[in-house]
XYZ file of C-alpha atoms in Angstrom:
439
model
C -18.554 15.467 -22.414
C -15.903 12.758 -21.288
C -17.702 9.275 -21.258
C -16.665 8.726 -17.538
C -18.654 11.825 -16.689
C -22.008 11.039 -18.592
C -21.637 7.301 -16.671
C -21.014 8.571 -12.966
C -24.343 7.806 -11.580
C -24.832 4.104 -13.159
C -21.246 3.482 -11.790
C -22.584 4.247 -8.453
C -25.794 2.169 -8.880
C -23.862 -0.665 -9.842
C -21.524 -0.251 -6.970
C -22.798 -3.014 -4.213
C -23.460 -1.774 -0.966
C -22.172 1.856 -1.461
C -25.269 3.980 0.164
C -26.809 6.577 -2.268
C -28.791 7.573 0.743
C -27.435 8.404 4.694
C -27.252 4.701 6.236
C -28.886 4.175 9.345
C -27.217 4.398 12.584
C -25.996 1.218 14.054
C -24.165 -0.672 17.095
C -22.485 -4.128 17.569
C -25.790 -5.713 18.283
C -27.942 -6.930 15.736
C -27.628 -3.361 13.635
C -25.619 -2.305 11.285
C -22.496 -1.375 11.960
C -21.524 2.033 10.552
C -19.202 4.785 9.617
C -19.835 8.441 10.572
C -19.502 9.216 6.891
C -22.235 6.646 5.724
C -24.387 7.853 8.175
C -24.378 11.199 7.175
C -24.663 10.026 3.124
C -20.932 10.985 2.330
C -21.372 14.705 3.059
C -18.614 14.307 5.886
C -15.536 12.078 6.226
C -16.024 10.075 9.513
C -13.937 11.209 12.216
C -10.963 9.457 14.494
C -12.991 9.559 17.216
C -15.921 7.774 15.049
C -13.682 4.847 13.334
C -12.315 3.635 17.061
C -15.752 3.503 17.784
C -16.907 1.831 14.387
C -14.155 -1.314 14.909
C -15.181 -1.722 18.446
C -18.343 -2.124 17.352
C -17.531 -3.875 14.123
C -15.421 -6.638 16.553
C -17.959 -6.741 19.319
C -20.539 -7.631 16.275
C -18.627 -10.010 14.127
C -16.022 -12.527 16.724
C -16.244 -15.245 14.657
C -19.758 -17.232 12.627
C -21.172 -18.355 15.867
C -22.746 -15.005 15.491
C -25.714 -15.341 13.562
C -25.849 -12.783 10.657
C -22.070 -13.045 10.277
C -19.896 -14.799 8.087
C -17.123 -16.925 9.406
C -14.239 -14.784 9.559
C -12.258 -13.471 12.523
C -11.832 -9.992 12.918
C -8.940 -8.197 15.215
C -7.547 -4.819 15.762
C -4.260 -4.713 16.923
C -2.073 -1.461 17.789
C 1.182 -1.549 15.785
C 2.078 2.122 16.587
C 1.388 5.483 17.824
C 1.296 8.625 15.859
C 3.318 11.329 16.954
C 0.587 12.770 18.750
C 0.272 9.597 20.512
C -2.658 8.299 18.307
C -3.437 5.088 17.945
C -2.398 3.364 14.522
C -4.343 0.071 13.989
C -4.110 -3.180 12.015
C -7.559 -4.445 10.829
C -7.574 -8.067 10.405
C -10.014 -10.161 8.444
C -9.708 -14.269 8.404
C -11.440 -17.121 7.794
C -11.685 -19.753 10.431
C -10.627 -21.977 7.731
C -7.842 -21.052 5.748
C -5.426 -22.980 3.003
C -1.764 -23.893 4.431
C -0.615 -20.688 3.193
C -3.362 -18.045 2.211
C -2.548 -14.680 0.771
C -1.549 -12.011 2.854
C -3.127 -8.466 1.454
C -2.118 -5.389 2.802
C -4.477 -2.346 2.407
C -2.437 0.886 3.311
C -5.396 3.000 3.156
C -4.365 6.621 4.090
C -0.665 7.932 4.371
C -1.815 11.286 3.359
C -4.591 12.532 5.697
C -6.217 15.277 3.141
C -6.765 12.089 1.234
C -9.952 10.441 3.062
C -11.387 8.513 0.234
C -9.299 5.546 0.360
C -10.070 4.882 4.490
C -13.347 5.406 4.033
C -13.150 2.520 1.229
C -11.356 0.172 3.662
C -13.494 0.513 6.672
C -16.764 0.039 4.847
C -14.355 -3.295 3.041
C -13.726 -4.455 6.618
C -16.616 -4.835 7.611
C -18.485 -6.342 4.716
C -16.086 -8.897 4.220
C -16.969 -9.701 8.285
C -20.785 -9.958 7.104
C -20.530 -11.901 3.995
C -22.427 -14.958 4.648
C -22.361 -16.002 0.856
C -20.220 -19.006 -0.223
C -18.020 -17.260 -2.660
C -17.472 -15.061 0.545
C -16.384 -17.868 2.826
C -14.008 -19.266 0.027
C -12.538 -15.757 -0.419
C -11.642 -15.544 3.821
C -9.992 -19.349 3.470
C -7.821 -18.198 0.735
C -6.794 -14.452 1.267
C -6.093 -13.024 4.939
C -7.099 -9.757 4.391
C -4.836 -6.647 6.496
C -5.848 -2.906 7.061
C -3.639 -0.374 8.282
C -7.287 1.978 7.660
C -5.343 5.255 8.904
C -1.829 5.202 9.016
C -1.655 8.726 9.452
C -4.175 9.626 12.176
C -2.489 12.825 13.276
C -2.801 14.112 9.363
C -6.298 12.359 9.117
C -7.327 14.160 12.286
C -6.205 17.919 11.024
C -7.124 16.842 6.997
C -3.368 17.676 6.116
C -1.330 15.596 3.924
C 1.607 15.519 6.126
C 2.133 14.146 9.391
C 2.021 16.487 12.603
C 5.987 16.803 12.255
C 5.498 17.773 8.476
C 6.680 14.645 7.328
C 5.187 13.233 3.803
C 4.607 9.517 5.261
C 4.982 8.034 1.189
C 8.696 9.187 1.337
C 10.002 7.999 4.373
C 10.040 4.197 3.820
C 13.868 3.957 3.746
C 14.555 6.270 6.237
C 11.448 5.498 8.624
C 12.364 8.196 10.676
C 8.633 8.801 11.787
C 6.459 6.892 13.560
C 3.850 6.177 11.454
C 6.424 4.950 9.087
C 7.957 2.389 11.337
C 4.872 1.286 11.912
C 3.839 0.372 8.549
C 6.978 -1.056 8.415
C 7.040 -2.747 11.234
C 3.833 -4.472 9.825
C 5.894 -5.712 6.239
C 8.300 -6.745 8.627
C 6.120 -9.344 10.658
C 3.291 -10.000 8.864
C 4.991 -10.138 5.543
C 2.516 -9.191 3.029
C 2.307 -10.790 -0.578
C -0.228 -8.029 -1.827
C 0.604 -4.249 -0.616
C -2.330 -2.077 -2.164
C -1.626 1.596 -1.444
C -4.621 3.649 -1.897
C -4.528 7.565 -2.613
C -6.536 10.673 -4.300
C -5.341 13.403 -6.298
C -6.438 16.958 -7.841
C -5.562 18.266 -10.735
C -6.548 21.203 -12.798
C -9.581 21.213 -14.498
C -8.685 21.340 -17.597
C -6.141 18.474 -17.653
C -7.283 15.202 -19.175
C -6.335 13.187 -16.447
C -9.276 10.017 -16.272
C -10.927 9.951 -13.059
C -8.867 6.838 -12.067
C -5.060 5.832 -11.945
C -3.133 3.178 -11.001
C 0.584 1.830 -10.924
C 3.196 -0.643 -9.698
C 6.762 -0.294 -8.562
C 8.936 0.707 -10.815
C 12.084 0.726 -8.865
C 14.704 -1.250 -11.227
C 15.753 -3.370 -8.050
C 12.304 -5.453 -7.725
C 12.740 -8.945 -8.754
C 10.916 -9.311 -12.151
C 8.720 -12.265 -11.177
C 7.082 -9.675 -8.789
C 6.892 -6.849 -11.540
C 5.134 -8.671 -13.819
C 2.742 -9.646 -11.265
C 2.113 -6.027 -10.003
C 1.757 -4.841 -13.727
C -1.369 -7.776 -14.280
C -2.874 -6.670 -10.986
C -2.725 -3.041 -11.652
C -3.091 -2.729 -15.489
C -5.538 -6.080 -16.219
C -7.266 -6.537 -12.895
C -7.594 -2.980 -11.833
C -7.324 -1.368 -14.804
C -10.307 -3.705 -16.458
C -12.439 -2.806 -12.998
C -12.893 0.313 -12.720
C -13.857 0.873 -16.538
C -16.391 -2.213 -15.897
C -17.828 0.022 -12.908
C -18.126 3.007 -15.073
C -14.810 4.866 -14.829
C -11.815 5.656 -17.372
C -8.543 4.703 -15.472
C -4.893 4.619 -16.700
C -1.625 4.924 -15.481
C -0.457 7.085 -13.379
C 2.686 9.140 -14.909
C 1.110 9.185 -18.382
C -2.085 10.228 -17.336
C -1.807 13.681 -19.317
C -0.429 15.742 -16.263
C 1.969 18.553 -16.993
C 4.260 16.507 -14.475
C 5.290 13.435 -13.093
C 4.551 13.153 -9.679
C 5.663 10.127 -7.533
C 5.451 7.603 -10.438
C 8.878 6.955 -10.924
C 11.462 4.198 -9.092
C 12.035 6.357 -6.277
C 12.600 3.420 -3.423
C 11.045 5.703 -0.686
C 7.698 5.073 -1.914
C 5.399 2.852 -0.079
C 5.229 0.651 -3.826
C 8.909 0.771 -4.334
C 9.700 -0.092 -0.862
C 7.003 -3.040 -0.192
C 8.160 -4.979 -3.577
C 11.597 -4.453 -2.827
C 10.737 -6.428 0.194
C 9.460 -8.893 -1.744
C 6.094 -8.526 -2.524
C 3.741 -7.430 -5.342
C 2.572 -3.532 -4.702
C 0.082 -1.586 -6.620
C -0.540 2.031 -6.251
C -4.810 4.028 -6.995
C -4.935 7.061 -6.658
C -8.570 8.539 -7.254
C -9.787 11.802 -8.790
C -11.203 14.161 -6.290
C -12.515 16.853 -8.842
C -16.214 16.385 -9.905
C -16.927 14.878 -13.169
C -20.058 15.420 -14.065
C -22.743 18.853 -13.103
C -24.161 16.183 -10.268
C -21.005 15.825 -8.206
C -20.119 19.665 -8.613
C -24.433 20.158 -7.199
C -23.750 17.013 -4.717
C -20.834 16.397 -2.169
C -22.210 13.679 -1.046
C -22.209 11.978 -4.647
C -18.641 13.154 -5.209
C -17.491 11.575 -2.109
C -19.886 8.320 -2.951
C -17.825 8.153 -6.113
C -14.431 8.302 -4.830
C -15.047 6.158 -1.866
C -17.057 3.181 -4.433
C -13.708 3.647 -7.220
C -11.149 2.842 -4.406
C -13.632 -0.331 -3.235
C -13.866 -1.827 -7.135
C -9.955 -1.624 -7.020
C -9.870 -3.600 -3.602
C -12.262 -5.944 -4.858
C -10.273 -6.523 -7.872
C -7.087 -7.094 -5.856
C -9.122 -9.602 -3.569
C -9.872 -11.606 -6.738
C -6.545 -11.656 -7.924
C -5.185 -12.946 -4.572
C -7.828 -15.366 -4.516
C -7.696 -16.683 -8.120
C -4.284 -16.520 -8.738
C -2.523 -16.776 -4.956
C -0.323 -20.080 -5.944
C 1.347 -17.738 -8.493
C 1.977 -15.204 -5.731
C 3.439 -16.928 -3.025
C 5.884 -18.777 -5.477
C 6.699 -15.518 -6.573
C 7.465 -13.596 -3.192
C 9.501 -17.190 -2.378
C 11.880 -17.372 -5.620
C 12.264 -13.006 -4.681
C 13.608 -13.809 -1.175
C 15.640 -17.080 -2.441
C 17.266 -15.161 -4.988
C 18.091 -12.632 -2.798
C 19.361 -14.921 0.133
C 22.058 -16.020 -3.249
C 23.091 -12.139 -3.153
C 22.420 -9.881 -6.328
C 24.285 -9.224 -9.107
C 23.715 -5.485 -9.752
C 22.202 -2.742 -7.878
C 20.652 0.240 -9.215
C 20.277 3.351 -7.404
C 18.479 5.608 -9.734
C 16.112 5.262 -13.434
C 12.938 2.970 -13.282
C 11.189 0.564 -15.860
C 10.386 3.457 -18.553
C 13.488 5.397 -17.539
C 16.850 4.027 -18.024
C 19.597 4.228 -15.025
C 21.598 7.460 -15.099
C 25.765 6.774 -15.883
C 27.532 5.747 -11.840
C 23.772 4.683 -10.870
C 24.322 1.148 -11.494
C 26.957 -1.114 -10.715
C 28.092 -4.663 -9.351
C 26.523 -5.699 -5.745
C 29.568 -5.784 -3.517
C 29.254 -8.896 -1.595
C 28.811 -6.371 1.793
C 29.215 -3.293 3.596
C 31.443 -2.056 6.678
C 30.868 0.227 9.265
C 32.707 1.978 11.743
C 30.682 2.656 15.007
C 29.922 5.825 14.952
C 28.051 4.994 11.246
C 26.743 2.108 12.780
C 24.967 4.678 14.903
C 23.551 6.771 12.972
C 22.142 4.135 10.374
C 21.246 1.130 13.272
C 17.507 2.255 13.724
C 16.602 1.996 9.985
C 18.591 -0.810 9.265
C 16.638 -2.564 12.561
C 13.097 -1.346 10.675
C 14.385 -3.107 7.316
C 15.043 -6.225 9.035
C 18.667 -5.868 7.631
C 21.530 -8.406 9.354
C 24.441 -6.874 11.052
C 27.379 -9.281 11.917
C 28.774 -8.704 15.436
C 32.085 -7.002 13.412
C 29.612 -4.464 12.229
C 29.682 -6.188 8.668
C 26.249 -6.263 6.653
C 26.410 -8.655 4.283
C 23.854 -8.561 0.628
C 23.109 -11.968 0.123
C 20.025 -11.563 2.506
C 16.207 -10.722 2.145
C 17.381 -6.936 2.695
C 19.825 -7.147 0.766
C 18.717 -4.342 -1.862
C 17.564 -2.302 1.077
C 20.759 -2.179 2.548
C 22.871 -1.208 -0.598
C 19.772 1.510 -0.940
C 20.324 2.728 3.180
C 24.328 2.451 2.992
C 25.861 2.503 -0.334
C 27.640 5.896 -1.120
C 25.788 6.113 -4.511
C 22.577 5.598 -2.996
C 20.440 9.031 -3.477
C 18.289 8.436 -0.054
C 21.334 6.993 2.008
C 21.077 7.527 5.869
C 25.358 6.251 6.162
C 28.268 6.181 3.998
C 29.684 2.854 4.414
C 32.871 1.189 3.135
C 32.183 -1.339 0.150
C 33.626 -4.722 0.489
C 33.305 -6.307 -2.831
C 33.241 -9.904 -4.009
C 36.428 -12.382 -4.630
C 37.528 -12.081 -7.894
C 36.172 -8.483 -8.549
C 37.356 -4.932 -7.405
C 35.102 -2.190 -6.227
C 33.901 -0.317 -8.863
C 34.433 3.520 -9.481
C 32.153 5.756 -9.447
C 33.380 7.695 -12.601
C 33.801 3.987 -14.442
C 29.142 3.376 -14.314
């Protein structure tokens, strides 16, 4: 028997404030606040219908530490978007009253695939004790790290329990093209809130028989991501995640090598929600949870099994949380020098490979110092270069030495695999545009 499955139900004792019984029903006012699925002791995911009512409640309970049995934070909702089922898609945000001249900005993206309910169900229950943490390491936390939830950024898929969106669109690969709306809305939240922490959180099955650990976790790979951020995104995943969850009671381990026939999604491939947010300069981490049983008392108790993957998704949060807290000079110098150096203009631009996979030959080549469009491309590629923040000179010129820089080779470059235009490359003085054949 694997180790993490003989260790399943300590890891859930040890788990603070996960319920191993229903929790009791609760409003704004002096009860507890909470979810539909704690109430019913993890046997069912809590519905749309129950979460708006949850953060009403949750922001009609905690306004600020005038409120006694509160902590001192601030908690908002704000709509950033509509599904395409006209759906409401909501920022969560927790902050101190007191903050540091620059706290850390942490974005939880908690649910792009709606068959995969774990992770919101980890965020709402983290929204709200972070609200009710009276403690002083609590209040030190909330001055340090401004914590942001996008807790269902897919309701439409949440809603039906699909992965997709209701147009059939697989939300973690449309972060270049943000042609849906639940894509321009996460976007539109790196865009204005700018993020230093993005922490995309995801389950996934695999066949019983495959010794995948109950656990994974990852950071961008995407050759293009400034390596000041990398190596930051490799500590937070692989020694503050990755340390954790095995401290909580469950094997973890990177996902791509995790003993899967296949590969799936943990490569460089920019349209990924971890690609895409440290390309725009900030340090990403992807969990993914197990959703098979591992032990005989999961496969005898749904409740337990969701428990477990609901508790596994809140140790990585916590562990992200610390990291912002304890090590948030680090990070903001970090996301700073990314956008600096990009402001200069790269040198190269890769459009294929990642970190363990080297750059196929024509997938990597000199930056050219900008791109032209005609108007008819400028057309068809002006709503996702608008989502990616990207500047357009009135002559329809886009130069690279800008924050979107990388995104814009990546959206217009004719070597670019996800391009939505086929621009003209203008390259710098003293060089000539390279050929695709010569790579």
């Amino acid at each position: 028997m694997r180790l993490w499955a003989t260790r399943t139900v300590l890891a859930m004792a040890l788990v603070a404030g996960v319920a191993l019984a229903p929790a009791p029903a609760g409003g704004g006012r002096g009860g507890r606040v909470s979810t539909g699925f704690e109430r019913r002791g993890g046997t069912v995911w809590t519905t749309v219908a129950e979460e708006r009512d949850y953060l009403r409640d949750l922001v009609a309970a905690a306004p600020g530490p005038e409120r006694a049995g509160w902590g001192a934070a601030r908690v908002t909702v704000t709509r950033v978007g509509t599904s395409a089922r006209g759906r409401a898609v909501d920022l969560i945000t927790v902050a101190g009253t007191r903050s540091v001249p620059e706290p850390v900005r942490v974005l939880f993206v908690c649910g792009q695939h709606g068959d995969e309910p774990a992770g919101r169900e980890a965020c709402l229950k983290l929204v709200r004790d972070l609200a009710a943490d009276r403690s002083p390491a609590g209040r030190r936390l909330l001055e340090r790290v401004t914590v942001l939830v996008l807790a269902t950024p897919n309701p439409d898929g949440s809603a039906a329990g699909t992965r997709a969106t209701a147009e059939g669109v697989d939300l973690n690969r449309d972060h270049v093209a943000v042609g849906s709306p639940e894509a321009r809305a996460i976007r539109r939240v790196l865009r204005e809130a700018r993020p230093h922490i993005v922490h995309d959180l995801h389950e996934f099955t695999v066949p019983a028989d495959t010794a995948a650990p109950p656990a994974l976790y990852l950071w961008p790979r995407n050759l293009n991501v400034a390596p000041e951020l990398r190596s930051l995104s490799i500590e937070l995943a692989r020694d503050r995640i990755g340390t954790a969850l095995p401290a909580a009671g469950w094997a973890a381990g990177v996902y791509g090598e995790d003993g899967t026939a296949r590969q799936l999604g943990g490569d460089g491939d920019e349209r990924l929600l971890r690609n895409a947010a440290a390309l725009d300069h900030a340090v990403a981490v992807l969990v993914e949870v197990g959703t098979r049983p591992v032990s005989a008392l999961e496969r005898a108790d749904p409740g337990l099994l969701g428990r477990r993957r609901v508790a596994a998704h809140l140790v990585a949060a916590q562990a992200t949380l610390r990291m912002a807290a304890e090590r948030g000079d680090a990070i903001t110098a970090a996301v700073r020098t990314s956008r600096e150096r990009a402001e200069r203009g790269g040198e190269v631009v890769y459009f294929d490979g990642a970190d363990n996979v080297p750059a196929g030959r024509g997938a990597v080549g000199p930056m050219p110092c900008a791109y032209r469009l005609t108007p008819d491309l400028y057309a068809s590629a002006r709503a996702a270069l608008a989502e990616h923040g990207v500047r357009v000179q009135p002559d329809l010129r886009v130069p690279t030495a800008q924050p979107a820089g990388v995104m814009a080779a990546l959206l217009l470059d004719p070597r670019a695999r996800f391009a939505v235009a086929m621009a003209t490359t203008e390259p710098c003085a003293g060089t000539s545009a390279p050929h695709a054949d010569a790579l």
